[in-house]
PDB file of C-alpha atoms in Angstrom:
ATOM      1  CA  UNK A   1       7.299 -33.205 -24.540  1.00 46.00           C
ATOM      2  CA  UNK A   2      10.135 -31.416 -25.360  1.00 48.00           C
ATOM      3  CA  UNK A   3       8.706 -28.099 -23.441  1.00 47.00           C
ATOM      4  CA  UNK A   4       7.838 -30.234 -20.371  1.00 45.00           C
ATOM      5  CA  UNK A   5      12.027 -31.430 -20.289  1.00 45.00           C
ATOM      6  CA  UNK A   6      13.336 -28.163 -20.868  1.00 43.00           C
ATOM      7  CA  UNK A   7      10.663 -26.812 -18.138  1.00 42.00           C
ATOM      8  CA  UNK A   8      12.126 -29.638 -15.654  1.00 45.00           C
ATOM      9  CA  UNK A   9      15.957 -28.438 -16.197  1.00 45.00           C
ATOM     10  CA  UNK A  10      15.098 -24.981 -15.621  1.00 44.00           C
ATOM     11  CA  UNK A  11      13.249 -25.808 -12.104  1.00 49.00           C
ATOM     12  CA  UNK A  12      15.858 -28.285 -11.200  1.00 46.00           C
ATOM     13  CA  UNK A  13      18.264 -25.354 -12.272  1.00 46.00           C
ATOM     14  CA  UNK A  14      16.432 -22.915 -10.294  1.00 43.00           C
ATOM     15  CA  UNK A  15      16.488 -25.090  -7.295  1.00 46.00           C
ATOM     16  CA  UNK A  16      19.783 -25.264  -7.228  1.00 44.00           C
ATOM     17  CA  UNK A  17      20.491 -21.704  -7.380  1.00 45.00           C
ATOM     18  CA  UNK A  18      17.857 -21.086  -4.746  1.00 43.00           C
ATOM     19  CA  UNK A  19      19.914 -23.695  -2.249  1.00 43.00           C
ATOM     20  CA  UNK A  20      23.426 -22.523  -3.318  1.00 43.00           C
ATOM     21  CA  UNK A  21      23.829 -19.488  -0.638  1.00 46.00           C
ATOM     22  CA  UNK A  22      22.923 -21.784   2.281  1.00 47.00           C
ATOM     23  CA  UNK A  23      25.611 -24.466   0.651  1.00 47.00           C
ATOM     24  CA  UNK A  24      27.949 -21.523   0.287  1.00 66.00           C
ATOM     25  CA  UNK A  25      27.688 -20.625   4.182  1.00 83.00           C
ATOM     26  CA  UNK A  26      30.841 -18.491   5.400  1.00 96.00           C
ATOM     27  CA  UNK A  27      32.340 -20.501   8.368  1.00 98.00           C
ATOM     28  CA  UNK A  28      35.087 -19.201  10.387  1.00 98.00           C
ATOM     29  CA  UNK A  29      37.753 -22.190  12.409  1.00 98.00           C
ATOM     30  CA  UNK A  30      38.866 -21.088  15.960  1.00 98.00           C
ATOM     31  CA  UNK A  31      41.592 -23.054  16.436  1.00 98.00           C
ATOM     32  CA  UNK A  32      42.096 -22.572  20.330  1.00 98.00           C
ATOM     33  CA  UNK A  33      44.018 -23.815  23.185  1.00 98.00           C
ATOM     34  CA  UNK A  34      40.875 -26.471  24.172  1.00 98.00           C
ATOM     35  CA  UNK A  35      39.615 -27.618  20.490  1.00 98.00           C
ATOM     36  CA  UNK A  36      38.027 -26.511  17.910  1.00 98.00           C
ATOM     37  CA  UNK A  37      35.296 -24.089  17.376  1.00 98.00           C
ATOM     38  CA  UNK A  38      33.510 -23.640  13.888  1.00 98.00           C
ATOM     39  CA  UNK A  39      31.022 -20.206  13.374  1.00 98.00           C
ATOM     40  CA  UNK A  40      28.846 -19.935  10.341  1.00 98.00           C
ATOM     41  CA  UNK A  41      28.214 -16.151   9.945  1.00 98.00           C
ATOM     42  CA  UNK A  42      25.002 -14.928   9.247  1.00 98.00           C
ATOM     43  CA  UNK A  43      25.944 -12.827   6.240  1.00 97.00           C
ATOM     44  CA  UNK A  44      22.505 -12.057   5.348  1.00 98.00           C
ATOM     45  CA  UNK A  45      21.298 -10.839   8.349  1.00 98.00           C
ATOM     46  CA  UNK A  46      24.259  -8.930   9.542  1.00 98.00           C
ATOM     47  CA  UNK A  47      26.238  -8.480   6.420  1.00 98.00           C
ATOM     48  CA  UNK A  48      28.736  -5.558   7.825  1.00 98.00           C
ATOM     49  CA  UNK A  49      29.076  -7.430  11.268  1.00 98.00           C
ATOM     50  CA  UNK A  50      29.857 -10.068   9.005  1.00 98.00           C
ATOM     51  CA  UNK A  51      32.534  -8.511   6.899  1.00 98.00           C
ATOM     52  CA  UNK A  52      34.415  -6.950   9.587  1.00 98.00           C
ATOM     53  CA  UNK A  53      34.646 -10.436  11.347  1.00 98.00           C
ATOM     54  CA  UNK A  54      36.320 -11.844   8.146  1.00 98.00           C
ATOM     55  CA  UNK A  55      38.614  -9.196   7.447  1.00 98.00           C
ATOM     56  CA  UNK A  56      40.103  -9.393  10.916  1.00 98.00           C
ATOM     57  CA  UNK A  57      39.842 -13.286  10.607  1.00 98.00           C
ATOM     58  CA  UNK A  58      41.905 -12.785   7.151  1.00 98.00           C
ATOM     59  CA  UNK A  59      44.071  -9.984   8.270  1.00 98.00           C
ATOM     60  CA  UNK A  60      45.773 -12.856  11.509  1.00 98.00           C
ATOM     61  CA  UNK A  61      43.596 -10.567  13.982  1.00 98.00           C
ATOM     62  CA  UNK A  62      42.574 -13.122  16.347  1.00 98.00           C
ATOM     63  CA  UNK A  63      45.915 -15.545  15.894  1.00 98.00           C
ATOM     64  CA  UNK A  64      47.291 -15.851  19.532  1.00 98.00           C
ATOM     65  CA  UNK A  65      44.337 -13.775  21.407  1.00 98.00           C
ATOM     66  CA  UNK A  66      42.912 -15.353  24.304  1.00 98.00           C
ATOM     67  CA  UNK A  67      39.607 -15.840  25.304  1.00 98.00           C
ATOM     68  CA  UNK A  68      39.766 -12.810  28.372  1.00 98.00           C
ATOM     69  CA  UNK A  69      36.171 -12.766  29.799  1.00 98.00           C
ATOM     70  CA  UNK A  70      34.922 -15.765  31.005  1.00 98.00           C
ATOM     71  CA  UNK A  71      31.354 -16.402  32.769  1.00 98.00           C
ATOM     72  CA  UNK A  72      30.510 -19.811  33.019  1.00 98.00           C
ATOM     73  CA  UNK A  73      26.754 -18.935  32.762  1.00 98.00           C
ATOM     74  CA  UNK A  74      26.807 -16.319  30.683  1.00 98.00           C
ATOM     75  CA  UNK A  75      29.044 -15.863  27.748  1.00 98.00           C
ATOM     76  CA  UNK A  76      32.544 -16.296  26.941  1.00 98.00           C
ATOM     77  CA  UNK A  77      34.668 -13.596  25.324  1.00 98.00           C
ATOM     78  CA  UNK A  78      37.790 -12.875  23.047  1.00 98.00           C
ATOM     79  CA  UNK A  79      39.399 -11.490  20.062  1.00 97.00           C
ATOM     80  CA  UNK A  80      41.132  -8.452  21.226  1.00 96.00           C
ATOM     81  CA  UNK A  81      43.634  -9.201  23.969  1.00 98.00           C
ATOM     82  CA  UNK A  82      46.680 -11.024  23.957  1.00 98.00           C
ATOM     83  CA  UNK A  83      48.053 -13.558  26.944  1.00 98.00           C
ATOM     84  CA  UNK A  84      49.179 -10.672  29.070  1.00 97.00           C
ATOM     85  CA  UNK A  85      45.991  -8.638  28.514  1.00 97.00           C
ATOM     86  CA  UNK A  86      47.384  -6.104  26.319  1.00 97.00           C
ATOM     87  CA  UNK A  87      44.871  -5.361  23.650  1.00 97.00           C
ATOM     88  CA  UNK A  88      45.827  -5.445  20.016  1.00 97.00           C
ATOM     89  CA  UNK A  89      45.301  -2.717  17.716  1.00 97.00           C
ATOM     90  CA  UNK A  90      42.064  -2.586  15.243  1.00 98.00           C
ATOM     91  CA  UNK A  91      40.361  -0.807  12.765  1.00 97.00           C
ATOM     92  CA  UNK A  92      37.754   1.614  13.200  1.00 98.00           C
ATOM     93  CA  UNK A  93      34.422   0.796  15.320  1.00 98.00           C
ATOM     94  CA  UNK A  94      31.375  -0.314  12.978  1.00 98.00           C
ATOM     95  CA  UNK A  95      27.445   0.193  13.016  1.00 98.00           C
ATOM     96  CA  UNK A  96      25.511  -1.906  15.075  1.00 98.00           C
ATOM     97  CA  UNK A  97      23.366  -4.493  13.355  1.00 98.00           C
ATOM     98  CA  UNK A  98      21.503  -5.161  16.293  1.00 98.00           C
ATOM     99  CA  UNK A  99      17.943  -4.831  14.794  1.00 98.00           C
ATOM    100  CA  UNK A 100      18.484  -7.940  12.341  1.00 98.00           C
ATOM    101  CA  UNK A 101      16.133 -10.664  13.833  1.00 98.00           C
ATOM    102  CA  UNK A 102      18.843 -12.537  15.511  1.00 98.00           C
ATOM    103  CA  UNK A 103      19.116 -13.502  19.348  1.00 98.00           C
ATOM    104  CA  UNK A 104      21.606 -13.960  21.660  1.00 98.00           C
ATOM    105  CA  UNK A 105      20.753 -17.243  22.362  1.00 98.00           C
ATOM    106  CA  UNK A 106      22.940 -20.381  23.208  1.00 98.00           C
ATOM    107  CA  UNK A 107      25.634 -20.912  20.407  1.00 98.00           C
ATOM    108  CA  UNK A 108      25.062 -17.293  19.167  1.00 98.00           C
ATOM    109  CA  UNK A 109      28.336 -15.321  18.526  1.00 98.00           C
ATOM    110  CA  UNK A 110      27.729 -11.527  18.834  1.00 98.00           C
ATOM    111  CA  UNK A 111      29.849  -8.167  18.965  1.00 98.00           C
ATOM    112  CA  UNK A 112      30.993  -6.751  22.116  1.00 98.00           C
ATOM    113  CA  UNK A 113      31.036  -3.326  22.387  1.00 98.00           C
ATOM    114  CA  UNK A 114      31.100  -0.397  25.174  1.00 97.00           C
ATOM    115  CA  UNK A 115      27.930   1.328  26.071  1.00 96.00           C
ATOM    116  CA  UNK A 116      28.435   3.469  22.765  1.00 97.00           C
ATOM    117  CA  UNK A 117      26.304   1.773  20.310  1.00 97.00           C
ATOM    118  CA  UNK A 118      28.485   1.847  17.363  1.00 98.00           C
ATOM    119  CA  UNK A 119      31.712   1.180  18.952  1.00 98.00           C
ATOM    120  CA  UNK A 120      32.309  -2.682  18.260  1.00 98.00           C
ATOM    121  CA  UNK A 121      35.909  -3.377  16.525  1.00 98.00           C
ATOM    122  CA  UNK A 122      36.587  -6.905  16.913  1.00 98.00           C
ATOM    123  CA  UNK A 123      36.157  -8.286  20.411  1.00 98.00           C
ATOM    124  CA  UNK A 124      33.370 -10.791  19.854  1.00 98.00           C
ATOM    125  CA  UNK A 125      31.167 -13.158  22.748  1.00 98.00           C
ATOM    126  CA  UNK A 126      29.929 -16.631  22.088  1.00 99.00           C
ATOM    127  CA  UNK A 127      26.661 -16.997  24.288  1.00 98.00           C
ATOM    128  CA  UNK A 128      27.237 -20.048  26.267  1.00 98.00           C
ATOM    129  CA  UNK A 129      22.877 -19.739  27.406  1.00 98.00           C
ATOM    130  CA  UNK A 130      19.868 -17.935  26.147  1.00 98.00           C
ATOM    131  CA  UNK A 131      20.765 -14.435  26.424  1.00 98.00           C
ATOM    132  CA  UNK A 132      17.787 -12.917  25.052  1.00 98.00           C
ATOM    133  CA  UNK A 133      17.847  -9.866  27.205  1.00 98.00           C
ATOM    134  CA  UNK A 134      20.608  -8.682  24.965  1.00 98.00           C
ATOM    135  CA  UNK A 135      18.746  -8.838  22.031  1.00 98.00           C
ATOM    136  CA  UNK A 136      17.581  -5.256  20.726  1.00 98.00           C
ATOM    137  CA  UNK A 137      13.741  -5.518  21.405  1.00 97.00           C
ATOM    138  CA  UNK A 138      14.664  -6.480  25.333  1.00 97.00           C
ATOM    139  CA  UNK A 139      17.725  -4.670  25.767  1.00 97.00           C
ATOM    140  CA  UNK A 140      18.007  -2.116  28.807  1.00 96.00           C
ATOM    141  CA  UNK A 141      19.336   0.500  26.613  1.00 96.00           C
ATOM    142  CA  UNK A 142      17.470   0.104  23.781  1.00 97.00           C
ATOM    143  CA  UNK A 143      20.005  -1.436  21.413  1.00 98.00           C
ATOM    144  CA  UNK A 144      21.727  -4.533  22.407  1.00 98.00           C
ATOM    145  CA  UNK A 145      24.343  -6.513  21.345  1.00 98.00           C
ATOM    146  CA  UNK A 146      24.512  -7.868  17.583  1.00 98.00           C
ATOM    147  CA  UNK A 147      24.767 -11.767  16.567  1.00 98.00           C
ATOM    148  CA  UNK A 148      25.839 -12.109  13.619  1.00 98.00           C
ATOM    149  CA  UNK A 149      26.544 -15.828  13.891  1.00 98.00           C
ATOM    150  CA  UNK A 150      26.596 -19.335  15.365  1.00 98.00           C
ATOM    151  CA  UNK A 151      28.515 -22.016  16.723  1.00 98.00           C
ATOM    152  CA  UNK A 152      27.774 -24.989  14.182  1.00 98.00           C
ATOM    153  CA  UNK A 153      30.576 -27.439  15.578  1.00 98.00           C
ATOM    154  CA  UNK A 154      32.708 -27.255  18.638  1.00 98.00           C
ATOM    155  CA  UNK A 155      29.846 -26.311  21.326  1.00 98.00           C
ATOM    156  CA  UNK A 156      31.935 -29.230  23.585  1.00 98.00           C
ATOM    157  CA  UNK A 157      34.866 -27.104  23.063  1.00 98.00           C
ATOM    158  CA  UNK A 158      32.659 -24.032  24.279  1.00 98.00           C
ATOM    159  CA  UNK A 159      31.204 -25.369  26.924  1.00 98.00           C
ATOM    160  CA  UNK A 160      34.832 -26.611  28.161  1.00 98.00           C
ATOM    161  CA  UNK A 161      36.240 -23.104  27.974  1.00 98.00           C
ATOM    162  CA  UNK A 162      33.315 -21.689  30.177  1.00 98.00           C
ATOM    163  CA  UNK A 163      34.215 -23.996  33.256  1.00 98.00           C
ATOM    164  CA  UNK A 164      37.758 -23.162  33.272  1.00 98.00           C
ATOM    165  CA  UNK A 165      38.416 -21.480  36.893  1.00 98.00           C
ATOM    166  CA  UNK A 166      38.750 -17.738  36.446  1.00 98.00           C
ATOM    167  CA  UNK A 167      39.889 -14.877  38.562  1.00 98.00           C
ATOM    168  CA  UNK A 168      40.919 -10.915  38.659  1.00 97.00           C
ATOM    169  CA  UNK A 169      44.035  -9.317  36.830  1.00 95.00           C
ATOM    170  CA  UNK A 170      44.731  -5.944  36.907  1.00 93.00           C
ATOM    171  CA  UNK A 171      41.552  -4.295  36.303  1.00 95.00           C
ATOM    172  CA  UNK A 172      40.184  -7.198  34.679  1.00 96.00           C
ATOM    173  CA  UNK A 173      37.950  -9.641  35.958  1.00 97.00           C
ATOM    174  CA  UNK A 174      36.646 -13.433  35.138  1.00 98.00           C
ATOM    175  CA  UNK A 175      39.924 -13.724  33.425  1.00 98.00           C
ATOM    176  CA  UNK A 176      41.095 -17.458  33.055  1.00 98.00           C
ATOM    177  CA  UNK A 177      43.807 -18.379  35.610  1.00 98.00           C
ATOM    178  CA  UNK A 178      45.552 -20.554  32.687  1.00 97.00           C
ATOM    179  CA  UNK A 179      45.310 -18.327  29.409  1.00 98.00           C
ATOM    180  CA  UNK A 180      42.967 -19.691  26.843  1.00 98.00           C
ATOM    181  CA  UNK A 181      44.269 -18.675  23.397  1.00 98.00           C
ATOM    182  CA  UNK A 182      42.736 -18.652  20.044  1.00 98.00           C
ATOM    183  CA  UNK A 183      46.062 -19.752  18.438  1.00 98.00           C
ATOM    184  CA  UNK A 184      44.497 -19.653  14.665  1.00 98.00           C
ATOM    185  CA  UNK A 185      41.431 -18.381  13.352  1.00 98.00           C
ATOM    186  CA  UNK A 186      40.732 -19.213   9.350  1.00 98.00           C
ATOM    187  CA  UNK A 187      38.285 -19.127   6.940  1.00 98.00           C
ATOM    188  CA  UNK A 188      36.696 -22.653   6.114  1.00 96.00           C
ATOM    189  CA  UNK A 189      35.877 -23.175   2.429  1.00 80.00           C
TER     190      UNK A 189
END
């Protein structure tokens, strides 16, 4: 009998453990301009996407960026530009973790980068449809873009961004006409 308790604690235990990482979950808070927007980063599957997301979270990157790229039925796009389209400085580009399993489908927050593979710093899309020719295996280049997380609260806020009325500036286009600015991005316990 007293085998058969102490055999229950440890499975109850073990459960426990075995739940705790999905419990533990890193979320990320975009405070912006239009509401709210809460990612939970896939830390698992894109561990080094991950990290570099958090240290530029934790480092006041992304504090008064705007959201520059806007395409109502594509994606919407930020985290390197300020108001006047300046870009901030960052850190070294990092490898692409394209090849993880994840897709670029609605919700899905993924890495921009230029059409050099490893070149994403921290400019980062959220994937306002299915997307799924940007995933690796249907990518046009062979590699596509890397998700390496998902909108878990604050899709409204999303989907309000990606109907704001957008235009050209400079030599950038499907800019917002009124700035859309992440004015704080945290870490959520």
């Amino acid at each position: 009998m007293i085998r058969l308790t102490a055999l229950a604690s440890f499975g109850a235990a073990f459960a426990l453990c075995m739940t705790a990482p999905a419990a533990l979950a890193q979320k990320v808070k975009l405070q912006t301009s239009m509401g709210d927007v809460v990612i939970e980063l896939a830390t698992d599957k894109a561990p080094k996407t991950a990290a570099n997301f958090l240290q530029y979270v934790r480092a006041g990157q992304y504090d008064g960026t705007v959201f520059h790229r806007v395409i109502e039925d594509f994606m919407i796009q930020g985290g390197g530009m300020l108001p006047d389209l300046t870009e901030k400085p960052t850190r070294a580009a990092i490898p692409l973790e394209s090849r993880n399993g994840l897709s670029n489908v609605r919700g899905s927050v993924a890495m921009a980068r230029t059409m050099v593979p490893d070149s994403a710093t921290a400019q980062f899309f959220i994937n306002v449809k299915d997307n799924t020719f940007l995933d690796q295996p249907n990518a046009r280049d062979g590699n596509g873009y890397a998700v390496f997380g998902k909108v878990v609260s604050g899709m409204e806020v999303v989907d309000k961004i990606r109907q704001v009325p957008t235009g050209n500036k400079g030599p950038h286009q499907n800019v917002p006409l009124q700035p859309v600015v992440i004015n704080k991005a945290t870490v959520e316990k």
